[in-house]
Coordinates of C-alpha atoms and ligand atoms in Angstrom, one line a residue:
M1 CA 126.1 123.6 89.8
S2 CA 129.4 122.4 91.3
D3 CA 130.4 118.9 90.3
D4 CA 132.5 118.2 93.4
W5 CA 129.5 116.6 95.1
E6 CA 130.1 113.0 96.4
L7 CA 126.6 112.2 95.2
K8 CA 123.4 114.0 94.2
I9 CA 120.0 113.1 95.6
C10 CA 116.6 114.3 94.5
C11 CA 113.5 113.7 96.6
M12 CA 110.0 113.9 95.0
G13 CA 107.5 115.1 97.6
A14 CA 108.3 117.8 100.2
G15 CA 105.9 116.5 102.9
Y16 CA 106.1 115.1 106.4
V17 CA 108.4 112.4 105.3
G18 CA 110.4 113.8 102.4
G19 CA 111.2 117.2 104.1
P20 CA 112.6 116.0 107.4
T21 CA 114.3 112.9 105.9
M22 CA 116.2 115.0 103.3
A23 CA 117.1 117.7 105.9
V24 CA 118.8 115.0 108.1
I25 CA 120.6 113.4 105.1
A26 CA 121.9 116.9 104.2
K27 CA 123.0 117.6 107.7
R28 CA 124.8 114.3 108.1
C29 CA 126.3 114.2 104.6
P30 CA 127.6 117.8 103.8
K31 CA 129.3 116.5 100.6
I32 CA 126.0 115.1 99.2
R33 CA 123.8 117.6 97.3
V34 CA 120.2 117.1 98.3
C35 CA 117.3 118.7 96.5
V36 CA 113.6 118.3 97.5
V37 CA 111.1 118.9 94.7
D38 CA 107.3 119.1 94.8
I39 CA 104.5 119.9 92.3
S40 CA 103.2 122.4 94.8
Q41 CA 104.8 125.8 94.4
K42 CA 103.3 126.9 97.8
Q43 CA 104.9 123.9 99.6
I44 CA 108.3 124.7 98.1
D45 CA 108.1 128.4 98.8
A46 CA 107.3 127.6 102.4
W47 CA 110.4 125.4 102.8
K48 CA 112.5 128.4 101.7
T49 CA 111.2 130.5 104.6
D50 CA 111.5 130.0 108.4
D51 CA 107.7 129.3 108.5
L52 CA 108.1 125.7 107.3
P53 CA 105.0 123.9 106.0
I54 CA 105.2 121.3 108.8
Y55 CA 106.0 121.6 112.5
E56 CA 108.5 119.2 113.9
P57 CA 110.8 119.9 116.9
G58 CA 114.4 120.6 115.8
L59 CA 113.5 120.6 112.1
L60 CA 113.9 124.4 111.5
E61 CA 117.4 124.3 113.0
V62 CA 118.5 121.5 110.7
V63 CA 117.0 123.3 107.7
Q64 CA 118.6 126.6 108.6
E65 CA 122.0 124.9 108.9
C66 CA 121.8 123.2 105.5
R67 CA 119.6 125.3 103.3
G68 CA 121.6 126.8 100.5
R69 CA 124.7 124.8 101.5
N70 CA 123.7 121.3 100.3
L71 CA 120.0 121.3 100.8
F72 CA 117.8 122.9 98.2
F73 CA 114.0 123.1 97.4
S74 CA 112.7 123.5 93.9
T75 CA 109.7 123.0 91.6
D76 CA 112.0 122.5 88.6
I77 CA 111.5 118.7 88.8
A78 CA 112.9 117.8 85.4
T79 CA 116.3 119.6 86.0
E80 CA 116.7 118.0 89.4
I81 CA 115.8 114.5 88.3
E82 CA 118.3 114.8 85.5
A83 CA 121.1 116.0 87.8
A84 CA 120.5 113.3 90.5
D85 CA 122.1 109.9 91.0
I86 CA 119.5 108.7 93.5
I87 CA 115.8 109.8 93.4
F88 CA 113.6 109.2 96.4
I89 CA 109.8 109.0 95.8
S90 CA 108.2 110.4 98.9
V91 CA 104.8 111.4 97.7
N92 CA 101.5 110.7 99.4
T93 CA 99.7 107.3 98.9
P94 CA 96.3 108.0 100.3
T95 CA 93.6 105.3 100.7
K96 CA 91.4 105.0 97.7
T97 CA 88.1 106.7 98.0
Q98 CA 86.4 105.0 95.1
G99 CA 86.8 102.1 92.7
I100 CA 88.3 98.7 93.5
G101 CA 89.4 98.5 97.1
A102 CA 87.8 101.8 98.0
G103 CA 88.3 102.8 101.6
R104 CA 91.1 100.3 102.1
A105 CA 93.6 99.9 99.2
A106 CA 96.4 102.5 98.9
N107 CA 96.3 104.6 95.8
I108 CA 99.8 104.5 94.3
K109 CA 98.8 106.8 91.4
N110 CA 101.2 109.5 92.7
C111 CA 104.1 107.0 92.8
E112 CA 103.4 105.9 89.3
L113 CA 103.2 109.5 88.1
C114 CA 106.7 110.1 89.6
A115 CA 108.0 107.0 87.8
R116 CA 106.6 108.2 84.5
T117 CA 108.1 111.6 85.0
I118 CA 111.5 110.1 85.7
A119 CA 111.3 107.8 82.7
D120 CA 110.3 110.9 80.6
V121 CA 113.0 113.3 81.6
A122 CA 116.0 111.2 82.6
T123 CA 118.8 110.8 80.0
T124 CA 121.0 108.5 82.2
G125 CA 120.0 105.6 84.4
K126 CA 119.2 106.3 88.1
I127 CA 118.6 104.6 91.4
V128 CA 114.9 105.1 92.3
V129 CA 114.1 104.7 96.0
E130 CA 110.6 104.0 97.1
K131 CA 110.1 105.9 100.4
S132 CA 106.3 106.2 100.5
T133 CA 104.5 103.4 102.2
V134 CA 103.1 101.2 99.5
P135 CA 101.5 97.8 99.0
V136 CA 103.8 94.9 98.5
R137 CA 105.1 94.6 94.9
T138 CA 104.7 98.3 94.1
A139 CA 108.4 98.3 93.3
Q140 CA 107.6 95.9 90.4
A141 CA 105.1 98.4 89.0
I142 CA 107.5 101.3 89.4
A143 CA 110.3 99.2 87.7
R144 CA 108.0 98.3 84.8
V145 CA 107.1 102.0 84.2
L146 CA 110.7 103.0 84.3
Q147 CA 111.9 100.2 82.1
S148 CA 109.3 101.0 79.4
N149 CA 111.3 104.2 78.5
E150 CA 112.3 104.2 74.9
K151 CA 115.8 105.4 75.5
G152 CA 117.2 102.1 76.6
L153 CA 118.1 103.5 80.1
K154 CA 118.5 101.1 83.0
F155 CA 117.0 101.9 86.4
Q156 CA 117.3 100.2 89.7
V157 CA 114.4 100.3 92.2
L158 CA 115.0 100.1 95.9
S159 CA 112.6 100.1 98.9
N160 CA 113.7 102.1 101.9
P161 CA 110.6 102.6 104.1
E162 CA 110.5 105.4 106.7
F163 CA 110.0 104.5 110.3
L164 CA 110.0 108.0 111.7
A165 CA 107.2 109.0 114.0
E166 CA 105.8 112.6 113.8
G167 CA 106.8 114.8 116.7
T168 CA 110.1 112.9 117.1
A169 CA 111.1 112.8 113.4
I170 CA 114.4 114.5 113.7
A171 CA 115.6 112.4 116.7
D172 CA 114.2 109.2 114.9
L173 CA 116.2 110.1 111.8
M174 CA 119.4 111.0 113.6
N175 CA 119.3 107.8 115.7
P176 CA 117.2 105.3 113.9
D177 CA 116.6 101.8 115.4
R178 CA 117.3 100.4 112.0
V179 CA 117.5 101.5 108.4
L180 CA 115.9 99.0 106.0
I181 CA 116.9 98.8 102.3
G182 CA 115.3 96.3 100.0
G183 CA 116.6 95.6 96.5
Q184 CA 116.7 93.1 93.7
Q185 CA 119.1 90.3 94.4
S186 CA 120.9 90.7 91.1
E187 CA 124.4 92.2 90.7
E188 CA 123.0 95.6 89.7
G189 CA 120.4 95.5 92.5
L190 CA 123.0 94.7 95.1
A191 CA 125.3 97.5 93.8
A192 CA 122.4 100.0 94.0
A193 CA 121.6 98.9 97.6
A194 CA 125.3 99.3 98.5
K195 CA 125.2 102.8 97.2
L196 CA 122.3 103.7 99.4
V197 CA 123.8 102.0 102.4
S198 CA 126.9 104.2 101.9
V199 CA 124.6 107.3 102.3
Y200 CA 123.2 106.2 105.7
A201 CA 126.6 104.8 106.8
H202 CA 127.7 108.5 107.2
W203 CA 125.9 108.4 110.5
V204 CA 124.1 105.1 111.2
P205 CA 126.2 102.2 112.5
R206 CA 126.6 99.6 109.8
E207 CA 125.0 96.8 111.8
Q208 CA 121.8 98.8 112.1
I209 CA 121.5 99.0 108.3
I210 CA 119.7 95.9 107.1
T211 CA 119.4 94.8 103.5
T212 CA 116.7 92.5 102.3
N213 CA 114.8 91.5 99.2
L214 CA 112.4 94.1 97.9
W215 CA 109.2 92.4 99.0
S216 CA 110.3 91.9 102.6
S217 CA 111.3 95.5 102.8
E218 CA 107.9 96.7 101.5
L219 CA 106.0 94.4 103.8
S220 CA 108.1 95.1 106.9
K221 CA 106.8 98.7 107.0
L222 CA 103.2 97.6 107.0
V223 CA 103.9 94.9 109.6
A224 CA 105.7 97.2 112.0
N225 CA 102.9 99.7 111.9
A226 CA 100.2 97.0 112.3
F227 CA 102.0 95.5 115.3
L228 CA 102.3 98.9 117.0
A229 CA 98.7 99.8 116.3
Q230 CA 97.6 96.4 117.6
R231 CA 99.3 97.1 120.9
V232 CA 97.4 100.4 121.2
S233 CA 94.2 98.7 120.4
S234 CA 95.0 95.8 122.8
I235 CA 95.6 98.2 125.7
N236 CA 92.5 100.3 124.7
S237 CA 90.3 97.2 124.9
I238 CA 91.7 96.6 128.4
S239 CA 90.9 100.2 129.4
A240 CA 87.2 99.5 128.7
L241 CA 87.4 96.3 130.9
C242 CA 89.1 98.3 133.7
E243 CA 86.3 100.9 133.8
A244 CA 83.8 98.1 134.2
T245 CA 85.8 96.2 136.9
G246 CA 87.7 98.9 139.0
A247 CA 91.1 97.7 137.7
D248 CA 93.6 100.5 136.7
V249 CA 94.8 100.3 133.2
L250 CA 98.0 102.2 134.0
E251 CA 98.9 99.7 136.7
I252 CA 98.2 96.9 134.3
S253 CA 100.3 98.6 131.6
R254 CA 103.2 98.9 134.0
A255 CA 102.9 95.3 135.3
V256 CA 102.6 93.8 131.8
G257 CA 105.2 96.1 130.2
M258 CA 107.9 95.1 132.8
D259 CA 108.0 91.7 131.2
D260 CA 110.8 92.5 128.7
R261 CA 109.4 90.1 126.2
I262 CA 106.5 92.5 126.0
G263 CA 108.2 95.8 126.7
K264 CA 107.0 99.2 128.0
R265 CA 106.3 101.1 124.8
F266 CA 103.0 101.6 123.0
L267 CA 100.9 100.5 126.0
Q268 CA 99.5 104.0 126.8
P269 CA 95.7 104.0 126.6
S270 CA 94.2 106.7 124.5
I271 CA 90.9 107.7 122.8
G272 CA 92.3 105.8 119.8
F273 CA 95.3 105.9 117.6
G274 CA 95.4 108.4 114.7
G275 CA 97.9 109.7 112.2
S276 CA 98.6 109.1 108.6
C277 CA 100.0 105.6 108.9
F278 CA 98.4 103.2 111.3
Q279 CA 94.9 103.0 110.0
K280 CA 96.0 103.3 106.3
D281 CA 98.7 100.7 106.6
I282 CA 96.4 98.2 108.4
L283 CA 93.7 98.6 105.9
N284 CA 96.3 98.1 103.3
L285 CA 97.4 94.9 105.0
V286 CA 93.8 93.7 105.3
Y287 CA 93.2 94.4 101.6
L288 CA 96.4 92.6 100.7
C289 CA 95.4 89.5 102.7
E290 CA 92.0 89.4 101.0
T291 CA 93.6 89.8 97.6
Y292 CA 95.5 86.6 98.3
G293 CA 92.4 84.8 99.5
L294 CA 93.5 84.9 103.2
N295 CA 90.2 85.9 104.7
E296 CA 91.0 84.9 108.2
C297 CA 94.2 86.9 108.2
A298 CA 92.2 89.9 106.8
A299 CA 89.6 89.6 109.6
Y300 CA 92.3 89.3 112.3
W301 CA 93.9 92.6 111.3
N302 CA 90.6 94.3 110.6
Q303 CA 89.6 93.8 114.2
V304 CA 92.5 96.2 115.2
I305 CA 90.6 98.9 113.3
L306 CA 87.2 98.0 114.7
M307 CA 88.7 98.2 118.2
N308 CA 90.0 101.6 117.5
D309 CA 86.6 102.8 116.2
F310 CA 85.0 101.4 119.3
Q311 CA 87.4 103.3 121.6
K312 CA 86.7 106.7 119.9
K313 CA 82.9 106.1 120.0
R314 CA 83.0 104.9 123.6
F315 CA 84.7 108.2 124.6
S316 CA 82.0 110.4 123.0
E317 CA 79.3 108.3 124.5
K318 CA 80.8 108.5 127.9
I319 CA 80.8 112.3 127.7
V320 CA 77.1 112.5 126.8
A321 CA 76.0 109.9 129.3
S322 CA 77.9 111.5 132.2
M323 CA 76.6 115.0 131.4
F324 CA 73.0 113.9 132.2
N325 CA 72.5 112.4 128.7
T326 CA 72.5 115.8 126.9
V327 CA 75.2 118.2 125.7
T328 CA 72.7 120.1 123.5
G329 CA 73.6 123.8 123.6
K330 CA 76.4 123.2 126.2
K331 CA 79.8 124.7 125.7
I332 CA 82.5 122.1 125.7
A333 CA 86.3 122.9 125.7
M334 CA 88.4 120.5 123.7
L335 CA 92.1 120.8 124.5
G336 CA 94.2 119.2 121.8
Y337 CA 93.2 118.3 118.3
A338 CA 96.4 117.0 116.7
F339 CA 96.6 113.2 116.6
K340 CA 99.5 113.3 119.1
K341 CA 101.6 116.0 120.8
D342 CA 104.4 117.9 119.1
T343 CA 102.8 118.0 115.7
G344 CA 100.1 120.1 114.0
D345 CA 99.1 117.0 111.9
V346 CA 95.4 116.2 112.0
R347 CA 95.3 113.3 109.6
E348 CA 93.0 110.6 111.1
T349 CA 93.1 112.4 114.4
P350 CA 90.7 110.7 116.9
S351 CA 89.7 114.2 118.1
M352 CA 87.9 114.7 114.8
F353 CA 85.5 111.8 115.6
V354 CA 84.8 113.1 119.1
L355 CA 84.2 116.5 117.6
R356 CA 81.8 115.1 115.0
D357 CA 79.8 113.2 117.6
L358 CA 79.5 116.3 119.8
V359 CA 78.4 118.5 116.9
H360 CA 75.8 115.9 116.1
E361 CA 74.6 116.2 119.7
Q362 CA 74.5 120.0 119.1
A363 CA 77.1 121.0 121.6
N364 CA 79.1 124.2 121.2
V365 CA 82.7 123.0 120.9
H366 CA 85.6 125.4 121.6
V367 CA 88.9 123.9 120.4
Y368 CA 92.4 124.9 121.5
D369 CA 95.5 123.2 120.1
P370 CA 98.9 124.8 120.2
Q371 CA 99.8 123.9 116.6
V372 CA 96.6 123.0 114.6
K373 CA 95.4 125.6 112.1
R374 CA 91.6 126.0 111.9
E375 CA 91.4 125.6 108.1
D376 CA 93.2 122.2 108.4
M377 CA 90.4 120.9 110.6
W378 CA 87.7 121.2 107.8
I379 CA 89.8 119.6 105.1
E380 CA 90.5 116.5 107.0
M381 CA 86.9 116.2 108.3
D382 CA 85.5 116.3 104.9
Y383 CA 88.1 113.8 103.6
T384 CA 87.9 111.3 106.5
C385 CA 84.6 111.5 108.3
G386 CA 82.4 112.9 105.5
M387 CA 81.3 115.9 107.5
N388 CA 81.5 119.3 105.7
K389 CA 79.8 122.6 105.6
D390 CA 77.2 121.4 103.1
N391 CA 75.9 118.4 104.9
T392 CA 76.3 119.8 108.4
P393 CA 75.0 123.4 108.3
R394 CA 75.9 124.2 111.9
L395 CA 79.5 123.0 111.6
E396 CA 81.3 126.3 111.3
E397 CA 79.2 128.0 114.0
S398 CA 79.3 125.1 116.4
V399 CA 83.1 125.0 116.4
V400 CA 85.1 127.9 117.8
T401 CA 88.8 127.8 117.7
A402 CA 90.0 129.5 120.9
P403 CA 93.2 131.6 121.2
D404 CA 94.2 129.7 124.4
A405 CA 93.0 127.1 126.8
Y406 CA 91.6 129.6 129.4
A407 CA 89.3 131.2 126.8
A408 CA 88.2 127.7 125.6
C409 CA 87.3 126.7 129.2
E410 CA 85.5 129.9 130.3
K411 CA 81.8 129.1 131.0
A412 CA 82.3 125.6 129.6
H413 CA 80.5 122.6 131.2
A414 CA 83.3 120.2 130.3
L415 CA 86.9 120.1 129.5
L416 CA 88.3 117.4 127.3
I417 CA 91.9 116.4 127.0
L418 CA 92.4 114.8 123.6
T419 CA 96.1 115.3 122.8
E420 CA 98.9 114.9 125.4
W421 CA 100.6 118.3 124.9
D422 CA 103.0 119.0 127.8
E423 CA 101.7 122.5 128.3
F424 CA 98.3 121.2 129.4
K425 CA 99.9 119.9 132.5
T426 CA 101.1 123.4 133.5
Y427 CA 97.8 125.3 133.6
D428 CA 96.2 126.8 136.7
Y429 CA 93.3 124.4 137.0
K430 CA 91.8 126.3 140.0
K431 CA 91.4 129.3 137.8
I432 CA 89.9 127.2 135.1
Y433 CA 87.5 125.6 137.5
D434 CA 86.4 128.9 138.8
S435 CA 85.6 130.1 135.3
M436 CA 83.6 127.0 134.3
M437 CA 79.9 126.0 134.8
K438 CA 79.1 123.6 137.6
P439 CA 79.3 120.7 137.9
A440 CA 82.6 121.1 136.0
F441 CA 83.5 117.9 134.2
V442 CA 86.9 116.7 133.0
F443 CA 87.2 113.9 130.4
D444 CA 90.9 113.0 130.2
G445 CA 91.3 111.0 127.0
R446 CA 95.1 110.6 127.6
N447 CA 95.3 110.2 131.4
L448 CA 97.5 113.3 131.3
L449 CA 96.4 115.3 134.3
D450 CA 96.7 114.8 138.0
H451 CA 93.2 113.5 138.7
D452 CA 93.4 113.6 142.5
A453 CA 94.4 117.2 142.4
L454 CA 91.6 118.0 140.0
R455 CA 89.0 116.2 142.2
A456 CA 90.3 118.2 145.2
I457 CA 89.6 121.4 143.4
G458 CA 86.0 120.2 142.7
F459 CA 86.1 118.7 139.2
E460 CA 84.2 115.6 138.3
V461 CA 87.0 113.6 136.5
H462 CA 86.5 110.8 134.1
A463 CA 89.7 109.1 133.0
L464 CA 90.5 106.2 130.7
G465 CA 90.6 102.8 132.3
K466 CA 91.0 104.3 135.8
P467 CA 88.7 103.4 138.7
D468 CA 86.0 105.9 139.0
P469 CA 85.6 106.8 142.8
L470 CA 81.9 107.7 142.2
K471 CA 81.4 104.1 141.1
F472 CA 83.9 102.1 143.2
S473 CA 83.7 103.3 146.8
D474 CA 85.7 100.2 147.9
L475 CA 89.0 101.6 146.5
Ligands
UDX1 C1 103.7 110.2 102.3 C2 102.8 109.0 102.4 O1 101.5 109.4 102.8 C3 103.3 107.9 103.3 O2 102.6 106.7 103.0 C4 104.7 107.6 103.1 O3 105.2 106.8 104.1 C5 105.6 108.9 103.0 O4 105.0 109.8 102.1 P1 103.8 112.4 103.8 O5 105.2 112.8 103.5 O6 103.2 112.6 105.1 O7 103.6 110.9 103.5 O8 102.8 113.1 102.7 P2 102.5 114.6 102.4 O9 102.9 115.4 103.6 O10 101.1 114.6 101.9 O11 103.5 115.0 101.3 C6 103.5 114.6 100.0 C7 104.0 115.7 99.1 O12 104.1 115.2 97.8 C8 103.1 116.9 99.0 O13 103.8 118.1 99.3 C9 102.6 116.9 97.5 O14 102.4 118.2 97.0 C10 103.7 116.1 96.8 N1 103.4 115.5 95.6 C11 102.3 114.7 95.5 C12 104.2 115.6 94.5 O15 105.2 116.4 94.5 N2 103.9 115.0 93.3 C13 102.8 114.2 93.2 O16 102.6 113.6 92.1 C14 102.0 114.0 94.3
UDX2 C1 103.9 105.8 113.2 C2 105.1 104.8 113.5 O1 105.4 104.9 114.8 C3 106.3 105.1 112.6 O2 107.3 104.2 112.8 C4 105.8 105.1 111.1 O3 106.8 105.3 110.2 C5 104.7 106.1 110.9 O4 103.6 105.8 111.8 P1 103.2 108.3 113.9 O5 101.9 108.0 113.2 O6 103.9 109.5 113.6 O7 104.3 107.1 113.6 O8 102.9 108.2 115.4 P2 103.0 107.2 116.6 O9 103.9 107.8 117.7 O10 103.4 105.8 116.2 O11 101.5 107.3 117.2 C6 100.4 106.8 116.4 C7 99.1 106.9 117.2 O12 99.1 106.0 118.3 C8 99.0 108.3 117.9 O13 97.6 108.8 117.7 C9 99.3 108.1 119.3 O14 98.7 109.0 120.2 C10 98.8 106.7 119.5 N1 99.4 106.0 120.6 C11 100.8 105.7 120.6 C12 98.7 105.6 121.7 O15 97.5 105.8 121.8 N2 99.3 104.9 122.8 C13 100.6 104.6 122.8 O16 101.1 104.0 123.7 C14 101.4 105.0 121.6

């Protein structure tokens, strides 16, 4: 190993966050050695090929440029920890499924395990950076585990939450709105924070790198996600009101968003937000409020989740009600399964809840998504909505994964748009209409398609929060 490196970084956890983040650090800092380690051999092996374990636009190019130069992947965790000056902890922190706080509190077991491994194998002091989203004061737990080493080593713990969104991770990392670094306000803590600032300063303007105390940094991440999710739930609640009144949610979104105190972004109605962060972080915030006896604050944030559940349920109910109150035995084409476009990630995807409801109604669902792998659908379903092969015997037969959208739609009674993939806008909908059963329904859960054009072809279109011409003839 060459010792000419400006700095050596090790990242524990080669997932959606660790992988892309380290790839961009390696690209922007060619003199820093970056190694990503993981307990999963399969995960590490995949990072060494061109078939990366996660899909993210632009990621492969960055990995190809840096891999073998200053970006490495390994399962030799002990060696890499020992060699590093800075260690990022970027392992998953799933919501607890049992015990105290089950269903809401984040389980920081993996973070603690990483801290224990570091304390065990390190022979010199390190800067340990908490990258995973964690409850406030986790840094204290990590610090205590690290300090309890019997070698008299001194560690500094920093919090550096990730704000990247999937699908745009590389762009978000290359041009972040801000980089947040929290540290202890002691001399050593400030020095550690300054070192991490110097890494990001290779490409991020200094005024966009903010340093705070540890607890502000940890809490900021939860608050940012809660505020974003709240906007989506707010506009989704209005989409329901629009459908009842004949108002158009997109017109409202535009009118409201032009107030620059409110802003345009995150006002796009959907069948509900999904992804690994929003629900998990809000539940985490709710739990935190309750822990401190702040029941009103907990109830306030919990309502964001309840609104999201309502929006998902409302969509499935609308499908069944519109299709003459029965979808039993009917073929339904589901276009899109990922929680948003440009990712194959299905964690907390709202599509899963629609699929579950349709399977319970005994529909035959044909799913097409450009990036989602069939086997991933079952794992997440079992984990999140409790539906698996054992308790839903028809599950595997009721769900077909189609090779393309045309196959999914052939002889289908309805076509659902659940993810806003760009390619869905480019299809020949006349051809699709001709191949479908009549009446041919479209339920556009993302308001993605040109509804007037579809109606002209003959489809019966149901959109989100848009006036339904069958109901409002005065428009
Ligand atoms: C995770 C957290 O879920 C999120 O809260 C945080 O903001 C960032 O880290 P993500 O990167 O999406 O998100 O997780 P995932 O894609 O599941 O990757 C985690 C990786 O850590 C996996 O590859 C897993 O094998 C690895 N891991 C887990 C370890 O190497 N060691 C462990 O002890 C546990
Ligand atoms: C989010 C945060 O944006 C990011 O900063 C954080 O670090 C991780 O969590 P991500 O979950 O990847 O990122 O996706 P995001 O783009 O925020 O979308 C979350 C969900 O909200 C998706 O299901 C998306 O479809 C939905 N959404 C988003 C809407 O329904 N309407 C909108 O206007 C915006």
